Amino acid sequence: MAKVAFIGLGVMGYPMAGHLKTKGGHDVTVYNRTSAKAEKWAAEFGGASAATPREAAADCDFVFCCVGNDDDLRSVTTGTDGAFSDMKSGAIFVDNTTASAEVARELRDAADAKGFGFLDAPVSGGQAGAENGVLTVMVGGDEAIFERAEPVIKSYARMVGLMGPTGAGQLTKMVNQICIAGLVQGLSEGIQFGQNAGLDMEAVIGVISKGAAGSWQMENRHKTMIAGEYEHGFAVDWMRKDLDIVLAEARENGSNLPVTALVDQFYAQVQAMGGNRWDTSALLARLKN
């Protein structure tokens, strides 16, 4: 059992912190910007809540974090009363936020200066993956630090992999989002085409999902897409945030991402339709608008 803190109790962080307590058996203290949510978590899981990230991280062996973006991450780490203010030497900070590779390297340098470890460890699997403890975790950082943290990370993960040095976890998550963007657009177009052609799309998906067209998106989203329901996963606002990071990195490393850039524009149109909080499969709603 380790002494653990978790910072950020959104739709992902809340169940992830819960798995650290229930599956991992760790002593967990949580912090959330809205204190009522931290208190609710503590009552539900039998852990503790703290008033600031600094208080949550004090004397912990591992500090986990899952917040919104680069600026949120800086605020809870190196900002006023941030976690980095009071982390002990030899501890490890595991950042599950989807953020830029640049901020990962920035925080690694800050952690090094204070004598504790840092891993960038964005996740994939969505809210359902977090709730079921079966996330995929893509990690960047030092191998020795990773080996110490891996057993704890596995409390909420099905797959944990070290992708390379600091920033490699975030870069791997960018690859993940690039692939998802194209898949969801293709699935949306296929469903719309099939419906317009008068096909029974449940029957169609039942066949083609077992062949080369099959994907996680098809298996897990086709029913709600066919029904015109878009309240079942990762929000469009968050996908656009991720794709903004992807496209900025692509400009830096010279990558050509025409499909990703186009799908990003399509998501902007979904936002204009009022679909900011719809899930990413709402690309189909745009085609039908």
GROMACS .gro file of C-alpha atoms in nm:
model
  289
    1MET     CA    1   0.000   0.000   0.000
    2ALA     CA    2   0.126   0.344  -0.095
    3LYS     CA    3   0.024   0.691   0.013
    4VAL     CA    4  -0.136   0.843  -0.296
    5ALA     CA    5  -0.295   1.174  -0.399
    6PHE     CA    6  -0.526   1.230  -0.693
    7ILE     CA    7  -0.582   1.580  -0.831
    8GLY     CA    8  -0.883   1.641  -1.056
    9LEU     CA    9  -1.208   1.449  -1.017
   10GLY     CA   10  -1.377   1.491  -1.353
   11VAL     CA   11  -1.554   1.212  -1.541
   12MET     CA   12  -1.218   1.034  -1.574
   13GLY     CA   13  -1.040   1.123  -1.252
   14TYR     CA   14  -1.326   1.041  -1.015
   15PRO     CA   15  -1.341   0.668  -1.100
   16MET     CA   16  -0.963   0.644  -1.153
   17ALA     CA   17  -0.904   0.768  -0.799
   18GLY     CA   18  -1.166   0.521  -0.682
   19HIS     CA   19  -0.978   0.228  -0.837
   20LEU     CA   20  -0.656   0.338  -0.666
   21LYS     CA   21  -0.844   0.303  -0.339
   22THR     CA   22  -1.057  -0.007  -0.399
   23LYS     CA   23  -0.850  -0.217  -0.641
   24GLY     CA   24  -0.507  -0.088  -0.548
   25GLY     CA   25  -0.575  -0.074  -0.176
   26HIS     CA   26  -0.385   0.253  -0.143
   27ASP     CA   27  -0.429   0.534   0.108
   28VAL     CA   28  -0.579   0.802  -0.119
   29THR     CA   29  -0.630   1.175  -0.065
   30VAL     CA   30  -0.807   1.372  -0.336
   31TYR     CA   31  -0.827   1.734  -0.444
   32ASN     CA   32  -1.081   1.891  -0.678
   33ARG     CA   33  -1.138   2.254  -0.767
   34THR     CA   34  -1.499   2.209  -0.653
   35SER     CA   35  -1.447   2.091  -0.297
   36ALA     CA   36  -1.793   1.935  -0.269
   37LYS     CA   37  -1.696   1.678  -0.530
   38ALA     CA   38  -1.381   1.585  -0.336
   39GLU     CA   39  -1.585   1.548  -0.020
   40LYS     CA   40  -1.838   1.331  -0.207
   41TRP     CA   41  -1.555   1.108  -0.334
   42ALA     CA   42  -1.406   1.076   0.015
   43ALA     CA   43  -1.743   0.974   0.159
   44GLU     CA   44  -1.803   0.721  -0.118
   45PHE     CA   45  -1.462   0.555  -0.119
   46GLY     CA   46  -1.343   0.607   0.236
   47GLY     CA   47  -1.046   0.824   0.148
   48ALA     CA   48  -0.965   1.181   0.243
   49SER     CA   49  -1.002   1.519   0.072
   50ALA     CA   50  -0.767   1.816   0.084
   51ALA     CA   51  -0.823   2.189   0.041
   52THR     CA   52  -0.533   2.245  -0.202
   53PRO     CA   53  -0.316   2.037  -0.437
   54ARG     CA   54  -0.023   2.110  -0.206
   55GLU     CA   55  -0.201   1.962   0.095
   56ALA     CA   56  -0.312   1.659  -0.105
   57ALA     CA   57   0.043   1.586  -0.226
   58ALA     CA   58   0.222   1.635   0.106
   59ASP     CA   59   0.416   1.325   0.211
   60CYS     CA   60   0.269   1.112  -0.073
   61ASP     CA   61   0.461   0.842  -0.256
   62PHE     CA   62   0.264   0.899  -0.577
   63VAL     CA   63   0.061   1.197  -0.695
   64PHE     CA   64  -0.176   1.148  -0.988
   65CYS     CA   65  -0.340   1.426  -1.186
   66CYS     CA   66  -0.611   1.444  -1.452
   67VAL     CA   67  -0.721   1.799  -1.537
   68GLY     CA   68  -0.830   1.988  -1.847
   69ASN     CA   69  -0.536   2.140  -2.031
   70ASP     CA   70  -0.181   2.280  -2.007
   71ASP     CA   71  -0.281   2.586  -1.806
   72ASP     CA   72  -0.491   2.382  -1.560
   73LEU     CA   73  -0.196   2.148  -1.521
   74ARG     CA   74   0.047   2.430  -1.447
   75SER     CA   75  -0.198   2.573  -1.195
   76VAL     CA   76  -0.221   2.254  -0.987
   77THR     CA   77   0.150   2.174  -1.006
   78THR     CA   78   0.372   2.483  -1.009
   79GLY     CA   79   0.105   2.744  -0.931
   80THR     CA   80   0.015   2.888  -0.592
   81ASP     CA   81  -0.039   2.599  -0.348
   82GLY     CA   82   0.043   2.358  -0.632
   83ALA     CA   83   0.140   1.998  -0.570
   84PHE     CA   84   0.505   2.056  -0.659
   85SER     CA   85   0.539   2.289  -0.359
   86ASP     CA   86   0.536   2.008  -0.105
   87MET     CA   87   0.618   1.679  -0.276
   88LYS     CA   88   0.881   1.477  -0.098
   89SER     CA   89   1.211   1.372  -0.248
   90GLY     CA   90   1.181   1.042  -0.433
   91ALA     CA   91   0.805   1.067  -0.487
   92ILE     CA   92   0.656   1.031  -0.837
   93PHE     CA   93   0.408   1.260  -1.012
   94VAL     CA   94   0.196   1.081  -1.274
   95ASP     CA   95   0.012   1.314  -1.510
   96ASN     CA   96  -0.289   1.153  -1.679
   97THR     CA   97  -0.397   1.480  -1.843
   98THR     CA   98  -0.399   1.495  -2.222
   99ALA     CA   99  -0.167   1.791  -2.268
  100SER     CA  100   0.122   1.904  -2.485
  101ALA     CA  101   0.459   1.732  -2.497
  102GLU     CA  102   0.608   2.075  -2.423
  103VAL     CA  103   0.439   2.109  -2.084
  104ALA     CA  104   0.541   1.753  -1.998
  105ARG     CA  105   0.906   1.840  -2.049
  106GLU     CA  106   0.861   2.167  -1.858
  107LEU     CA  107   0.717   1.985  -1.556
  108ARG     CA  108   0.979   1.709  -1.577
  109ASP     CA  109   1.249   1.976  -1.543
  110ALA     CA  110   1.067   2.132  -1.246
  111ALA     CA  111   1.032   1.789  -1.080
  112ASP     CA  112   1.400   1.709  -1.139
  113ALA     CA  113   1.498   2.033  -0.970
  114LYS     CA  114   1.299   1.934  -0.662
  115GLY     CA  115   1.419   1.574  -0.648
  116PHE     CA  116   1.110   1.376  -0.745
  117GLY     CA  117   1.005   1.185  -1.056
  118PHE     CA  118   0.763   1.283  -1.332
  119LEU     CA  119   0.576   1.075  -1.590
  120ASP     CA  120   0.344   1.202  -1.860
  121ALA     CA  121   0.076   0.932  -1.883
  122PRO     CA  122  -0.231   1.029  -2.087
  123VAL     CA  123  -0.508   0.771  -2.109
  124SER     CA  124  -0.746   0.632  -2.368
  125GLY     CA  125  -1.069   0.441  -2.317
  126GLY     CA  126  -1.313   0.716  -2.229
  127GLN     CA  127  -1.547   0.743  -1.934
  128ALA     CA  128  -1.648   0.377  -1.959
  129GLY     CA  129  -1.284   0.269  -1.954
  130ALA     CA  130  -1.220   0.482  -1.646
  131GLU     CA  131  -1.527   0.350  -1.466
  132ASN     CA  132  -1.438  -0.012  -1.544
  133GLY     CA  133  -1.067   0.029  -1.468
  134VAL     CA  134  -0.958  -0.080  -1.817
  135LEU     CA  135  -0.787   0.230  -1.956
  136THR     CA  136  -0.489   0.227  -2.190
  137VAL     CA  137  -0.207   0.439  -2.046
  138MET     CA  138   0.070   0.578  -2.268
  139VAL     CA  139   0.370   0.680  -2.061
  140GLY     CA  140   0.671   0.901  -2.123
  141GLY     CA  141   0.963   0.923  -1.882
  142ASP     CA  142   1.258   0.749  -1.723
  143GLU     CA  143   1.240   0.368  -1.725
  144ALA     CA  144   1.333   0.328  -1.358
  145ILE     CA  145   1.061   0.574  -1.253
  146PHE     CA  146   0.812   0.397  -1.478
  147GLU     CA  147   0.890   0.057  -1.325
  148ARG     CA  148   0.814   0.193  -0.978
  149ALA     CA  149   0.488   0.354  -1.087
  150GLU     CA  150   0.354   0.084  -1.321
  151PRO     CA  151   0.202  -0.143  -1.052
  152VAL     CA  152   0.011   0.152  -0.907
  153ILE     CA  153  -0.108   0.276  -1.247
  154LYS     CA  154  -0.243  -0.072  -1.319
  155SER     CA  155  -0.512  -0.010  -1.056
  156TYR     CA  156  -0.712   0.167  -1.327
  157ALA     CA  157  -0.559   0.029  -1.647
  158ARG     CA  158  -0.575  -0.274  -1.871
  159MET     CA  159  -0.268  -0.171  -2.073
  160VAL     CA  160   0.028   0.038  -1.955
  161GLY     CA  161   0.322   0.101  -2.187
  162LEU     CA  162   0.640   0.308  -2.170
  163MET     CA  163   0.659   0.488  -2.504
  164GLY     CA  164   0.993   0.663  -2.460
  165PRO     CA  165   1.138   0.966  -2.280
  166THR     CA  166   0.934   1.251  -2.133
  167GLY     CA  167   0.676   1.373  -2.383
  168ALA     CA  168   0.647   1.039  -2.562
  169GLY     CA  169   0.329   0.954  -2.376
  170GLN     CA  170   0.163   1.275  -2.496
  171LEU     CA  171   0.290   1.221  -2.850
  172THR     CA  172   0.147   0.868  -2.849
  173LYS     CA  173  -0.190   1.006  -2.734
  174MET     CA  174  -0.175   1.246  -3.029
  175VAL     CA  175  -0.134   0.948  -3.265
  176ASN     CA  176  -0.433   0.789  -3.091
  177GLN     CA  177  -0.652   1.096  -3.151
  178ILE     CA  178  -0.541   1.125  -3.515
  179CYS     CA  179  -0.653   0.767  -3.575
  180ILE     CA  180  -0.983   0.811  -3.391
  181ALA     CA  181  -1.073   1.127  -3.585
  182GLY     CA  182  -1.057   0.950  -3.919
  183LEU     CA  183  -1.234   0.639  -3.790
  184VAL     CA  184  -1.532   0.828  -3.649
  185GLN     CA  185  -1.576   1.031  -3.968
  186GLY     CA  186  -1.563   0.716  -4.179
  187LEU     CA  187  -1.813   0.538  -3.953
  188SER     CA  188  -2.045   0.840  -3.965
  189GLU     CA  189  -2.036   0.851  -4.344
  190GLY     CA  190  -2.094   0.474  -4.366
  191ILE     CA  191  -2.398   0.485  -4.138
  192GLN     CA  192  -2.549   0.782  -4.320
  193PHE     CA  193  -2.492   0.617  -4.658
  194GLY     CA  194  -2.645   0.289  -4.542
  195GLN     CA  195  -2.950   0.458  -4.390
  196ASN     CA  196  -3.006   0.667  -4.705
  197ALA     CA  197  -2.981   0.345  -4.908
  198GLY     CA  198  -3.254   0.188  -4.697
  199LEU     CA  199  -3.032  -0.075  -4.534
  200ASP     CA  200  -3.090  -0.225  -4.189
  201MET     CA  201  -2.780  -0.075  -4.029
  202GLU     CA  202  -2.787  -0.307  -3.728
  203ALA     CA  203  -2.764  -0.599  -3.969
  204VAL     CA  204  -2.497  -0.426  -4.175
  205ILE     CA  205  -2.280  -0.350  -3.872
  206GLY     CA  206  -2.333  -0.705  -3.745
  207VAL     CA  207  -2.162  -0.832  -4.060
  208ILE     CA  208  -1.896  -0.573  -4.140
  209SER     CA  209  -1.779  -0.536  -3.779
  210LYS     CA  210  -1.639  -0.890  -3.805
  211GLY     CA  211  -1.428  -0.798  -4.107
  212ALA     CA  212  -1.163  -0.543  -4.201
  213ALA     CA  213  -1.394  -0.247  -4.125
  214GLY     CA  214  -1.430  -0.343  -3.760
  215SER     CA  215  -1.308  -0.107  -3.486
  216TRP     CA  216  -1.370  -0.013  -3.123
  217GLN     CA  217  -1.572   0.283  -3.243
  218MET     CA  218  -1.795   0.061  -3.453
  219GLU     CA  219  -1.851  -0.193  -3.177
  220ASN     CA  220  -1.917   0.062  -2.903
  221ARG     CA  221  -2.085   0.354  -3.080
  222HIS     CA  222  -2.287   0.220  -3.374
  223LYS     CA  223  -2.607   0.159  -3.176
  224THR     CA  224  -2.623   0.508  -3.028
  225MET     CA  225  -2.525   0.666  -3.360
  226ILE     CA  226  -2.800   0.478  -3.544
  227ALA     CA  227  -3.042   0.600  -3.275
  228GLY     CA  228  -2.919   0.958  -3.307
  229GLU     CA  229  -2.795   0.968  -2.947
  230TYR     CA  230  -2.474   1.155  -2.869
  231GLU     CA  231  -2.451   1.157  -2.491
  232HIS     CA  232  -2.229   0.853  -2.443
  233GLY     CA  233  -1.864   0.946  -2.433
  234PHE     CA  234  -1.578   1.188  -2.487
  235ALA     CA  235  -1.711   1.539  -2.551
  236VAL     CA  236  -1.659   1.732  -2.874
  237ASP     CA  237  -1.508   2.024  -2.680
  238TRP     CA  238  -1.238   1.795  -2.541
  239MET     CA  239  -1.169   1.636  -2.878
  240ARG     CA  240  -1.118   1.980  -3.031
  241LYS     CA  241  -0.879   2.064  -2.749
  242ASP     CA  242  -0.684   1.746  -2.825
  243LEU     CA  243  -0.682   1.806  -3.200
  244ASP     CA  244  -0.556   2.161  -3.143
  245ILE     CA  245  -0.257   2.008  -2.959
  246VAL     CA  246  -0.211   1.754  -3.241
  247LEU     CA  247  -0.215   2.013  -3.519
  248ALA     CA  248   0.023   2.244  -3.331
  249GLU     CA  249   0.269   1.957  -3.286
  250ALA     CA  250   0.230   1.864  -3.654
  251ARG     CA  251   0.329   2.214  -3.756
  252GLU     CA  252   0.642   2.178  -3.542
  253ASN     CA  253   0.751   1.837  -3.670
  254GLY     CA  254   0.648   1.883  -4.033
  255SER     CA  255   0.368   1.625  -4.041
  256ASN     CA  256   0.094   1.653  -4.304
  257LEU     CA  257  -0.245   1.574  -4.147
  258PRO     CA  258  -0.513   1.670  -4.403
  259VAL     CA  259  -0.783   1.433  -4.276
  260THR     CA  260  -0.726   1.532  -3.912
  261ALA     CA  261  -0.741   1.903  -4.000
  262LEU     CA  262  -1.064   1.850  -4.196
  263VAL     CA  263  -1.230   1.651  -3.916
  264ASP     CA  264  -1.127   1.924  -3.671
  265GLN     CA  265  -1.322   2.170  -3.887
  266PHE     CA  266  -1.619   1.931  -3.887
  267TYR     CA  267  -1.611   1.923  -3.506
  268ALA     CA  268  -1.612   2.304  -3.508
  269GLN     CA  269  -1.935   2.281  -3.709
  270VAL     CA  270  -2.080   2.041  -3.451
  271GLN     CA  271  -1.997   2.299  -3.184
  272ALA     CA  272  -2.178   2.563  -3.390
  273MET     CA  273  -2.482   2.333  -3.386
  274GLY     CA  274  -2.474   2.342  -3.005
  275GLY     CA  275  -2.306   2.005  -2.974
  276ASN     CA  276  -2.015   2.108  -2.752
  277ARG     CA  277  -2.095   1.840  -2.494
  278TRP     CA  278  -2.211   1.576  -2.741
  279ASP     CA  279  -1.975   1.282  -2.777
  280THR     CA  280  -1.734   1.254  -3.070
  281SER     CA  281  -1.970   1.033  -3.271
  282ALA     CA  282  -2.179   1.349  -3.328
  283LEU     CA  283  -1.999   1.386  -3.660
  284LEU     CA  284  -2.301   1.191  -3.787
  285ALA     CA  285  -2.535   1.463  -3.661
  286ARG     CA  286  -2.342   1.715  -3.870
  287LEU     CA  287  -2.394   1.505  -4.184
  288LYS     CA  288  -2.768   1.494  -4.118
  289ASN     CA  289  -2.801   1.864  -4.032
   0.00000   0.00000   0.00000
